XYZ file of C-alpha atoms in Angstrom:
559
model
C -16.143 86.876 158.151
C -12.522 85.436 159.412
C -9.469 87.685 158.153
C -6.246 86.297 158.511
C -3.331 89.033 158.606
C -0.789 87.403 159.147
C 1.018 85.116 162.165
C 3.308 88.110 163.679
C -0.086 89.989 163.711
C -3.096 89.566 166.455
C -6.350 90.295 166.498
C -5.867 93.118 169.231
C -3.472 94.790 166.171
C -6.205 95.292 163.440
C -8.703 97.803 162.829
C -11.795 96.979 161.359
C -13.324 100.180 159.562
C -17.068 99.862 158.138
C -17.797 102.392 155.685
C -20.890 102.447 152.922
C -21.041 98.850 153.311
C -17.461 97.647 152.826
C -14.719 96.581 155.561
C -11.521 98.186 155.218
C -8.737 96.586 157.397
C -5.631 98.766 159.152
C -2.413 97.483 160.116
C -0.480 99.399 162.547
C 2.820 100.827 161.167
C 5.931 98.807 161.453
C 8.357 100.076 164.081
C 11.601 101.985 163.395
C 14.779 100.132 163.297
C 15.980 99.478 166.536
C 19.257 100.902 167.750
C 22.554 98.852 166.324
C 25.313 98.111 168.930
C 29.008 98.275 167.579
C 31.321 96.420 170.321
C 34.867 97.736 171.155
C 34.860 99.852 167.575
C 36.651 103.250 168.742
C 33.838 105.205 165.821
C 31.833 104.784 163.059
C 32.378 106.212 159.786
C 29.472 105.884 157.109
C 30.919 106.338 153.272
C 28.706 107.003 150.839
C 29.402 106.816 146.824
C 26.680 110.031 146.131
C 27.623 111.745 149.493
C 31.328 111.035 150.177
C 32.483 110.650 153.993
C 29.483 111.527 156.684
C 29.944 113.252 159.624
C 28.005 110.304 161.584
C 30.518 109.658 163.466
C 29.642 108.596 167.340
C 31.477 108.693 170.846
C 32.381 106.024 173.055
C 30.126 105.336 175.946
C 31.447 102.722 178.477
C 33.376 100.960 175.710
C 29.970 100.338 173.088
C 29.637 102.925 170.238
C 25.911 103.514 169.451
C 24.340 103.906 166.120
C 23.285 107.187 165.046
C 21.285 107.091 162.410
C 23.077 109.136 159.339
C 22.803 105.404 157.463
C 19.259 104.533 158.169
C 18.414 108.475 157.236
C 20.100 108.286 153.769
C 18.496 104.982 152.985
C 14.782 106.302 154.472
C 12.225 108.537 152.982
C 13.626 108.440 149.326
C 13.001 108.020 145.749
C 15.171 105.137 144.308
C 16.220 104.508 140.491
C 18.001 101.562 139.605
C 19.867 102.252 137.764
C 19.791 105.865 138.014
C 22.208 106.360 134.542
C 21.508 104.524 131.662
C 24.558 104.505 129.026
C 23.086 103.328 125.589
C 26.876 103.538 124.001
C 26.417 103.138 120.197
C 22.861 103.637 118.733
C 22.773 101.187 115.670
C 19.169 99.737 116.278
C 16.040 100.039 118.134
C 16.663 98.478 121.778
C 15.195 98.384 124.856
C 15.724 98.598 128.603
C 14.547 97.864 131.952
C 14.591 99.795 135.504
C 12.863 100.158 138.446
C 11.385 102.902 140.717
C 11.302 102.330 143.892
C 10.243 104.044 147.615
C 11.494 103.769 151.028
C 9.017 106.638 152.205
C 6.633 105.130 154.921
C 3.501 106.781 153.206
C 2.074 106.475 149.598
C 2.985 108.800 146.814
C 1.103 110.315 144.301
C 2.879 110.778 140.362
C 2.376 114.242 139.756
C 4.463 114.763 136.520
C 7.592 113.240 134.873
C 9.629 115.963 133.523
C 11.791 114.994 130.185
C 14.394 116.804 128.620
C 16.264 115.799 125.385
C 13.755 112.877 125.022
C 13.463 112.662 120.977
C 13.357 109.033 119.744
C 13.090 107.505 123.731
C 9.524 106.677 125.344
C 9.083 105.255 128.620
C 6.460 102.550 128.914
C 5.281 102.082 132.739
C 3.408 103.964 135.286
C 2.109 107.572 134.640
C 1.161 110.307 136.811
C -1.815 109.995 138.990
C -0.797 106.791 140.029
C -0.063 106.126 143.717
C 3.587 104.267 144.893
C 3.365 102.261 147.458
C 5.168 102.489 151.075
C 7.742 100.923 152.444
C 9.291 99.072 149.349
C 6.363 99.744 146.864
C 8.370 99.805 143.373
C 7.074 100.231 139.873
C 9.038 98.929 136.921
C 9.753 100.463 133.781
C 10.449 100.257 130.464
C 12.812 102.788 128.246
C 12.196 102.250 124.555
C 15.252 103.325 121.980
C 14.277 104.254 118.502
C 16.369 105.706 115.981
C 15.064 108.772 115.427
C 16.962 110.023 118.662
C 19.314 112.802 118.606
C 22.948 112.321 117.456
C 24.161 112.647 120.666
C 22.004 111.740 123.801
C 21.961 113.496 126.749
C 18.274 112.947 128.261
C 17.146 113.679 131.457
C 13.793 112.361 133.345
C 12.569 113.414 136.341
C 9.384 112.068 138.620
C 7.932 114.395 141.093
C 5.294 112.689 143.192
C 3.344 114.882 145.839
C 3.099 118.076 143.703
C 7.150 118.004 143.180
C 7.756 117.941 146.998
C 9.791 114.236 146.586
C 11.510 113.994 142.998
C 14.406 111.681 141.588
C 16.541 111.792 138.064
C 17.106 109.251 135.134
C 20.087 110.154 133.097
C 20.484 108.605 129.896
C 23.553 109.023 127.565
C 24.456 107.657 123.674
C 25.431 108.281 120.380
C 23.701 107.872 117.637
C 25.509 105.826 114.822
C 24.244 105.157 111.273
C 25.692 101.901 109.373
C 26.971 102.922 105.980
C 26.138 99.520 104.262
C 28.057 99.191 101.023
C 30.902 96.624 100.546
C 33.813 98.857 98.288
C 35.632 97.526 95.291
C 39.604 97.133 95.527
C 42.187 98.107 96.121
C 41.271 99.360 100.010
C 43.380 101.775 101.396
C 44.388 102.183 105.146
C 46.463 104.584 106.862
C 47.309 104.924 110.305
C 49.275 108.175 111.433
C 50.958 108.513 114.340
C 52.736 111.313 116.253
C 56.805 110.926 116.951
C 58.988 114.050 117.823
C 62.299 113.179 116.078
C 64.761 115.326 117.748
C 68.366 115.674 115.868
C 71.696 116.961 116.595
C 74.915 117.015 114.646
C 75.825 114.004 115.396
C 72.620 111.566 116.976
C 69.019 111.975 116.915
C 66.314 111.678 119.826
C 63.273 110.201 118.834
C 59.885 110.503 121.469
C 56.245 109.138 121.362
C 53.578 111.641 120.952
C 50.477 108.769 120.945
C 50.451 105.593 121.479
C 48.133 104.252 119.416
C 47.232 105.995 115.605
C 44.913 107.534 114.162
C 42.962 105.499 110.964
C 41.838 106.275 108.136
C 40.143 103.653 105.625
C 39.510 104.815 102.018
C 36.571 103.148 100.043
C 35.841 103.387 96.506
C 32.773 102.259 94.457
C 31.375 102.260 90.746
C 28.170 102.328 90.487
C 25.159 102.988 88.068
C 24.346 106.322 88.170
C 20.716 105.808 90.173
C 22.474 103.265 92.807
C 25.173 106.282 93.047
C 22.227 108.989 93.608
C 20.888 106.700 96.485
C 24.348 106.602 98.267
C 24.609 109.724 97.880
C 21.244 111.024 99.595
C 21.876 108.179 102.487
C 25.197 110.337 103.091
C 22.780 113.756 102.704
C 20.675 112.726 105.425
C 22.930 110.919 107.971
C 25.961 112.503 107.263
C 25.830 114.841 110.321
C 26.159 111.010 112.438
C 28.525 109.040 113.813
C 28.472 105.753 111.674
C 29.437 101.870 111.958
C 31.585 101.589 109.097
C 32.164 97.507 108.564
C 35.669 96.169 108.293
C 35.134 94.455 105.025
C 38.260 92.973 104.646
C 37.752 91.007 107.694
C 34.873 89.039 107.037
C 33.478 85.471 108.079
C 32.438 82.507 106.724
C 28.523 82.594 106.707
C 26.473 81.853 109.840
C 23.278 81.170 110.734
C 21.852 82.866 114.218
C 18.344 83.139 115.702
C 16.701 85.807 117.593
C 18.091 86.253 121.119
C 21.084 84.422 120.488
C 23.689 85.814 122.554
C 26.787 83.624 121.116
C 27.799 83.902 117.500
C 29.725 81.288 116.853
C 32.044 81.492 114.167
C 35.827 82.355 113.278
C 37.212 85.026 114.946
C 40.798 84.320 114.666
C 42.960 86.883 112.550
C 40.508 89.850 112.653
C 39.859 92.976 114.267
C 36.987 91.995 116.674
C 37.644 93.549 119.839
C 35.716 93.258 123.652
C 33.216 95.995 123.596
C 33.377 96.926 120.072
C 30.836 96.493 117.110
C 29.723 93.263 114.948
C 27.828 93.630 111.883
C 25.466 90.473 110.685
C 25.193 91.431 106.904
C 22.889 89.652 104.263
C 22.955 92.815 101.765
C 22.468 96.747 102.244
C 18.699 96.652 103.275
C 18.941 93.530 105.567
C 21.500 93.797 108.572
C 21.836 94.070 111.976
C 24.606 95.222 114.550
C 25.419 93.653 117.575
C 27.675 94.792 120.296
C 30.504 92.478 121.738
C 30.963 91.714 125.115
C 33.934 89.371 124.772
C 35.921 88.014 121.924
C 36.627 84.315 122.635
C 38.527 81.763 120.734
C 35.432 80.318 118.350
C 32.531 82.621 119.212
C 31.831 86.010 119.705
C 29.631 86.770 123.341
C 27.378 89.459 122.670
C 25.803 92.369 125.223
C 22.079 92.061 124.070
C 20.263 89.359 122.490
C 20.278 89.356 118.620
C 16.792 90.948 117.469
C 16.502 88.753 113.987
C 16.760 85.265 112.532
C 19.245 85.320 110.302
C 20.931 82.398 107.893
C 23.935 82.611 105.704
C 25.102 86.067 106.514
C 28.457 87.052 107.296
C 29.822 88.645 110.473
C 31.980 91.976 109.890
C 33.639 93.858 112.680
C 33.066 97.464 112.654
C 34.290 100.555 113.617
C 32.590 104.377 114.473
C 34.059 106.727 112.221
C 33.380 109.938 110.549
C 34.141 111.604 106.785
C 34.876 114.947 107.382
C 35.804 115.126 103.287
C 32.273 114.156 103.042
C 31.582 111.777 99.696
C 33.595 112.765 96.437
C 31.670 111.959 93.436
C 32.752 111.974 89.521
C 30.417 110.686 86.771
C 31.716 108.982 83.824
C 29.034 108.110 81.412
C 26.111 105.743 82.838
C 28.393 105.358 85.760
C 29.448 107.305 89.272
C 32.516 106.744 90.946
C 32.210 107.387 94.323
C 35.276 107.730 97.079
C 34.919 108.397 100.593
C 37.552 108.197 103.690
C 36.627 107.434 107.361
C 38.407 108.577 110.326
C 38.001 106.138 112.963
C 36.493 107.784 115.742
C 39.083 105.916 118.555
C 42.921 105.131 118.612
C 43.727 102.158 117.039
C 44.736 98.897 118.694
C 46.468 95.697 117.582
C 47.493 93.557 120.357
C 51.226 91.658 119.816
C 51.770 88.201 118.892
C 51.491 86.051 121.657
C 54.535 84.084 120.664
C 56.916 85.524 118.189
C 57.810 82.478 117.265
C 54.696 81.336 115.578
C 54.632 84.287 113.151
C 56.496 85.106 109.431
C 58.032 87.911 110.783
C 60.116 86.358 113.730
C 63.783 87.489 112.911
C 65.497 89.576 115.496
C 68.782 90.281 115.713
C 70.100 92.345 119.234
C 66.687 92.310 120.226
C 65.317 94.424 116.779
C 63.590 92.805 114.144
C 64.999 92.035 110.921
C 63.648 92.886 107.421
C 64.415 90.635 104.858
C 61.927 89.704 102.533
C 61.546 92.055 99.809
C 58.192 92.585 97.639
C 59.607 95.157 95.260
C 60.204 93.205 91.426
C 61.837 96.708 89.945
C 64.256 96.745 92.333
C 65.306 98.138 96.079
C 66.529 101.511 96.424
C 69.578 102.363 98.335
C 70.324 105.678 98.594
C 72.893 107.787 100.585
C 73.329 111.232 101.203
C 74.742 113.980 103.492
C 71.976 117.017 105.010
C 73.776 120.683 104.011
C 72.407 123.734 105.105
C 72.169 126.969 103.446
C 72.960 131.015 105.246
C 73.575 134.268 103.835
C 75.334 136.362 105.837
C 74.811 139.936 106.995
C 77.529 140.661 104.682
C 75.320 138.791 101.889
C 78.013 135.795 101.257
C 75.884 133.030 100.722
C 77.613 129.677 102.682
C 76.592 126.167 102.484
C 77.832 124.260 105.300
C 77.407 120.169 106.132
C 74.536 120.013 108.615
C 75.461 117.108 110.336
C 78.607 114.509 110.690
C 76.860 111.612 109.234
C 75.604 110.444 106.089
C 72.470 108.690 106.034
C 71.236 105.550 103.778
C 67.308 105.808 102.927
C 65.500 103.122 101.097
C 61.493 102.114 100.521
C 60.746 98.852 101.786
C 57.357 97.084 100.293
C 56.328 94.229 102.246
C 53.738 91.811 101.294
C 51.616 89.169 102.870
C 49.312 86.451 101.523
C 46.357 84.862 103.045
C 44.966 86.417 106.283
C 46.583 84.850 109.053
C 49.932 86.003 107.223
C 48.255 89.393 106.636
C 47.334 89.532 110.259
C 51.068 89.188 111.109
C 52.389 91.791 109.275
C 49.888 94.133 110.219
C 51.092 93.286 113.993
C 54.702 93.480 112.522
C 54.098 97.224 111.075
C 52.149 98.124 114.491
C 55.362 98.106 116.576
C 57.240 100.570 114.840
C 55.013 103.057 116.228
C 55.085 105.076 113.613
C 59.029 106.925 113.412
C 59.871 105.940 117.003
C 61.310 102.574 116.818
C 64.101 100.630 114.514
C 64.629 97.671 112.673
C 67.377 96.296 111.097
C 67.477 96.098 107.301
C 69.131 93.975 104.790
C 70.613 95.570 102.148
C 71.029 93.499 99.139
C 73.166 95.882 97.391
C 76.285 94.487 98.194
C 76.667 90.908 97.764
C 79.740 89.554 99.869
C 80.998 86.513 98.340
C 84.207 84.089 99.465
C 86.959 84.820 97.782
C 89.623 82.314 99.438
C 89.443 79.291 101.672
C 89.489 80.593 104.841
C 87.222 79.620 107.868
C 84.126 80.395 109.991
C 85.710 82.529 112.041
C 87.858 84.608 109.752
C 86.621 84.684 106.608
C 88.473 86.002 103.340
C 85.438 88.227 100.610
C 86.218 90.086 98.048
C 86.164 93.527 98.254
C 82.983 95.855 99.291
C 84.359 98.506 100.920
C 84.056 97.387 104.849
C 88.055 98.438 105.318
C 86.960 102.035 105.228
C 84.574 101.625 107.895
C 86.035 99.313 110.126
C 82.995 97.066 111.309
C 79.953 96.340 109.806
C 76.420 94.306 110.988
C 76.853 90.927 108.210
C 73.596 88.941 107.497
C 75.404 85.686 106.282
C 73.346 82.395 104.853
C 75.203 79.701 105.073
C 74.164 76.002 103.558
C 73.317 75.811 107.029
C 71.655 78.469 108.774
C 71.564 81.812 108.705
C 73.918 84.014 110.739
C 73.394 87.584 111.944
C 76.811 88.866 113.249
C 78.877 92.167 113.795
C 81.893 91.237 111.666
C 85.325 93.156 112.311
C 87.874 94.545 109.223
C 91.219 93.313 109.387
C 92.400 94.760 106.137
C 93.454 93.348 102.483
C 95.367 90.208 101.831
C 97.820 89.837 99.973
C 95.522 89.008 96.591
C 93.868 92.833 97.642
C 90.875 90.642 99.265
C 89.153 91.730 102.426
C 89.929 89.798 105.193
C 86.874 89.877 107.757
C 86.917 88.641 111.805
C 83.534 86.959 113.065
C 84.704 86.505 116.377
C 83.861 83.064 117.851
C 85.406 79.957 118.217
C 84.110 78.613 114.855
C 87.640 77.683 112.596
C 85.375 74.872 110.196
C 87.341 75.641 106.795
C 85.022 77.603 104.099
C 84.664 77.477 100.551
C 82.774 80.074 98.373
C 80.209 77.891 97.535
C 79.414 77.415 101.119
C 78.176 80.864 101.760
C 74.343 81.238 99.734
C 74.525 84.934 100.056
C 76.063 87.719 102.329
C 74.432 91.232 103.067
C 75.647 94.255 104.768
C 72.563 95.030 107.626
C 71.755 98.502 108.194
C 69.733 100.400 111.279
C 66.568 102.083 109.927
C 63.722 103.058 110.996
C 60.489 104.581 109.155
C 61.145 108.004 107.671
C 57.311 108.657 107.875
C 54.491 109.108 111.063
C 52.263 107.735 108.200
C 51.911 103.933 107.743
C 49.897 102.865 104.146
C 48.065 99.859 103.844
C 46.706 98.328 100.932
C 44.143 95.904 100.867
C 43.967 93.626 98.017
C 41.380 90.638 96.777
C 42.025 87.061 98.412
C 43.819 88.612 101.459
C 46.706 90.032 99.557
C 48.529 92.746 102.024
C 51.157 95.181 101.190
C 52.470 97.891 103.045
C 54.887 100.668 101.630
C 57.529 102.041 104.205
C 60.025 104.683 103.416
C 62.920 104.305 105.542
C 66.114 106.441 107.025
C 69.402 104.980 108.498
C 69.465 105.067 112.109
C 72.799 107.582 113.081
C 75.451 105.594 115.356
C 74.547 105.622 119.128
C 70.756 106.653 118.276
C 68.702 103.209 118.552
């Protein structure tokens, strides 16, 4: 019998053992690693990520630093996982991963045990004890199965003791468990984001600071439903109400696509929705037949996904999602055969709209000393412009009861409904309404309550209206359209005429004579900003947007 072992190995090397009959053949043990050399290196310093900084650190002898071994001993005679921390994220549907276990002990090891904690809904498919690992590089691969019958949040630890638990090593693995609440709402939507601005005020300014920021939000959906399709909602709520969920953005839909199992591109329009890199996409063909996916990156046309898809699918459409929570649980009033049903998510993370890339290419591009401009007005009943002073109340110790002005300005409030059409125009405005912050920053707002109008020729730089009421304050921000352009300017009072008209400086160089009907219309522009942390959002069919904003004149010095 010839046995070849190998060509670094000779004959002399191998032991031939006969026992019962059979030929077992030894190899002798590799040698240890030989010393390392470092030339002209004043020491060594071995960092670790598990242990930090070693103390293997090694003199000088005649200029060459020797190795010392802390490396090689860290590396030798241990258990290795890879990885040793499994983070599932998001449990939305049965999964699956892979690791390996593998030795750098110079004997075998025997699988006594493997210890699990907090293992409900994971099984590991591989090895089992009484199995033997093999030296010097023997690994074993493994398999960690995901169902959804795990816990709601996953925090599982397993442990493999070979040798009667003298060698052992750790898998962590970590997740949430998230249930998909499946049903597409009836309009109107509603969607409020709060966020948090201290408004400081004194007699005479105000100080306004950011508290968060990004808001919180909160999406409202409603449904009527037979009484039976009602009962089943409401006992999918009973038993997975104490999860996280994936709550689709419905709003944001796709056109229908077609995908096959382990596809990890979905290709289809992404542009104007909330997709986001590492968030949630839902592949929906009704309430029984879905599947999430989770993104990796959002790209122009296509959405590149983490895992492979798990299902064929055609003609279903692609919904971002969110993980949110109801903590007012699912209200509930019947009305005949019928159930009305309303529940309101709380989206589990800040939320975050990136800005335009280019102001320029949006509907809501107007700025004016670096502040955008409000113009457009959504309102049919009419604009409110009202204007008061804040008075405070005291009684005194003598019990006269005072009331005293609060502060030294007057303030102009208003509510301003804006409105968008079509989604890349809704898509705008809701990056339009996102950099307000909530009360923190200001806009400027056009108020079309008084209409200044040309009373005399005059020109472009000093221009002759009839009267407002811009004497008494001496200067006033102008929105002027002109028959040709539009001009945003901080226009100067120079008194009354001799007709009792205003007479108004522009400033400029402009003198181009004007006649009333050049001037379209002329608006007095006002510094506001939102009177409210609390931003409302509705949601209509065919991509109809409006948002109602309550809003408080900015005091003098305070942008």
């Amino acid at each position: 019998m010839i046995i070849s072992a190998g060509e670094n190995i000779t004959s002399a090397d191998i032991a031939y053992v006969f026992n019962q009959g059979k030929i077992r053949v030894e190899f002798p043990e590799p040698p240890p690693p030989p010393d390392i050399d470092f030339v002209k290196a004043g020491f060594i310093q071995y960092i670790s990520k598990q242990g930090g900084v070693s103390d293997a650190i090694a003199p000088l002898v005649n200029g060459v630093c020797h190795y010392t071994g802390a490396a090689y001993d860290m590396y030798k005679d241990r258990i290795h996982i890879k990885p040793k921390l499994i983070e599932l994220g998001f449990v939305v549907n049965p999964s699956q991963t892979e690791f390996e276990v593998w030795s750098t002990y110079t004997t075998p090891l025997t699988l006594s045990n493997i210890e699990k904690t907090g293992r409900k809904g994971l099984v590991l498919s591989g090895p089992q004890p009484g199995q033997i690992l093999p030296a010097y590089g023997g690994h074993w691969d493994y398999i960690l199965d995901v169902s959804l019958d795990v816990e709601m949040n996953i925090d599982a630890l397993f442990e493999w003791q070979f040798n009667n638990g003298t060698v052992k090593t750790t898998l962590n693995v970590l997740g949430t468990r998230v249930a998909l609440w499946p049903y597409p709402p009836i309009y109107p939507v509603t969607e409020e984001w709060q966020w948090f601005t201290a408004v400081i005020e004194t007699r005479a300014s105000e100080q306004r600071l950011s508290n968060a920021d990004k808001p919180l939000q909160h999406i409202e959906y409603r449904y009527n439903l037979p009484t039976l399709a009602a009962a089943e909602q409401n006992a999918r709520y009973e038993s997975q109400g104490t999860n996280m969920h994936a709550v689709p953005i419905w709003a944001d839909a796709t056109p229908p696509v077609t995908v096959k199992a382990d596809d990890l591109v979905i290709y289809t329009d992404v542009s104007s929705r909330s997709f986001s890199d590492g968030g949630m996409a839902v592949l929906y063909k009704n309430e029984r037949d879905y599947e999430v996916a989770f993104i990796d990156k959002v790209n122009v046309d296509n959405l590149l996904l983490k895992r492979p898809l798990m299902y064929d699918y055609k003609n279903v459409i692609v919904l971002p999602a969110i993980t949110a929570r109801a903590p007012d649980g699912v209200k509930s009033v019947r009305r005949g055969a019928r159930t009305e049903h309303q529940i309101s998510w709380v989206n589990s993370q800040p939320l975050l709209i990136e800005p335009p890339s280019s102001r320029n290419n949006t509907d809501f591009d107007t700025e004016y000393l670096g502040k955008p401009v409000i113009v457009q007005r959504g309102k049919s009943g009419g604009v409110s412009d009202d204007m008061a002073f804040t008075w405070r109340e005291k009684t005194t110790s003598s019990g006269h009861h005072i009331i005293d002005i609060d502060r030294d300005y007057g303030r102009h409030a208003t509510n301003v409904e804006l409105i968008a059409e079509g989604r890349k125009q809704a898509w705008q405005l809701k990056q339009f309404i996102y950099q307000f912050k909530g009360r923190l920053n200001a806009c400027w707002w056009v108020s079309y309550h008084r209409q200044i109008r040309i009373a005399a020729l005059c020109n472009r730089k000093r221009i002759v209206i009839k009267r407002v009421g811009l004497v008494e304050f001496g200067g006033r921000h102008l929105y002027l359209n002109w028959h040709d352009g539009v001009q945003m300017v901080y226009a100067k009072s120079l008194g009354y005429d001799n007709d009792g008209n205003e007479v108004i400086d522009l400033g400029g160089d402009d003198d181009r004579e004007v006649t009333p009907s050049d001037l379209l219309g002329g608006h007095i522009m006002r510094l506001m900003r939102p009177a409210d942390d609390k931003v409302k959002i509705t949601h209509q069919p065919r991509q109809l947007l409006s948002v109602s904003m309550p809003m408080i004149e900015v005091p003098d010095g305070s942008h």
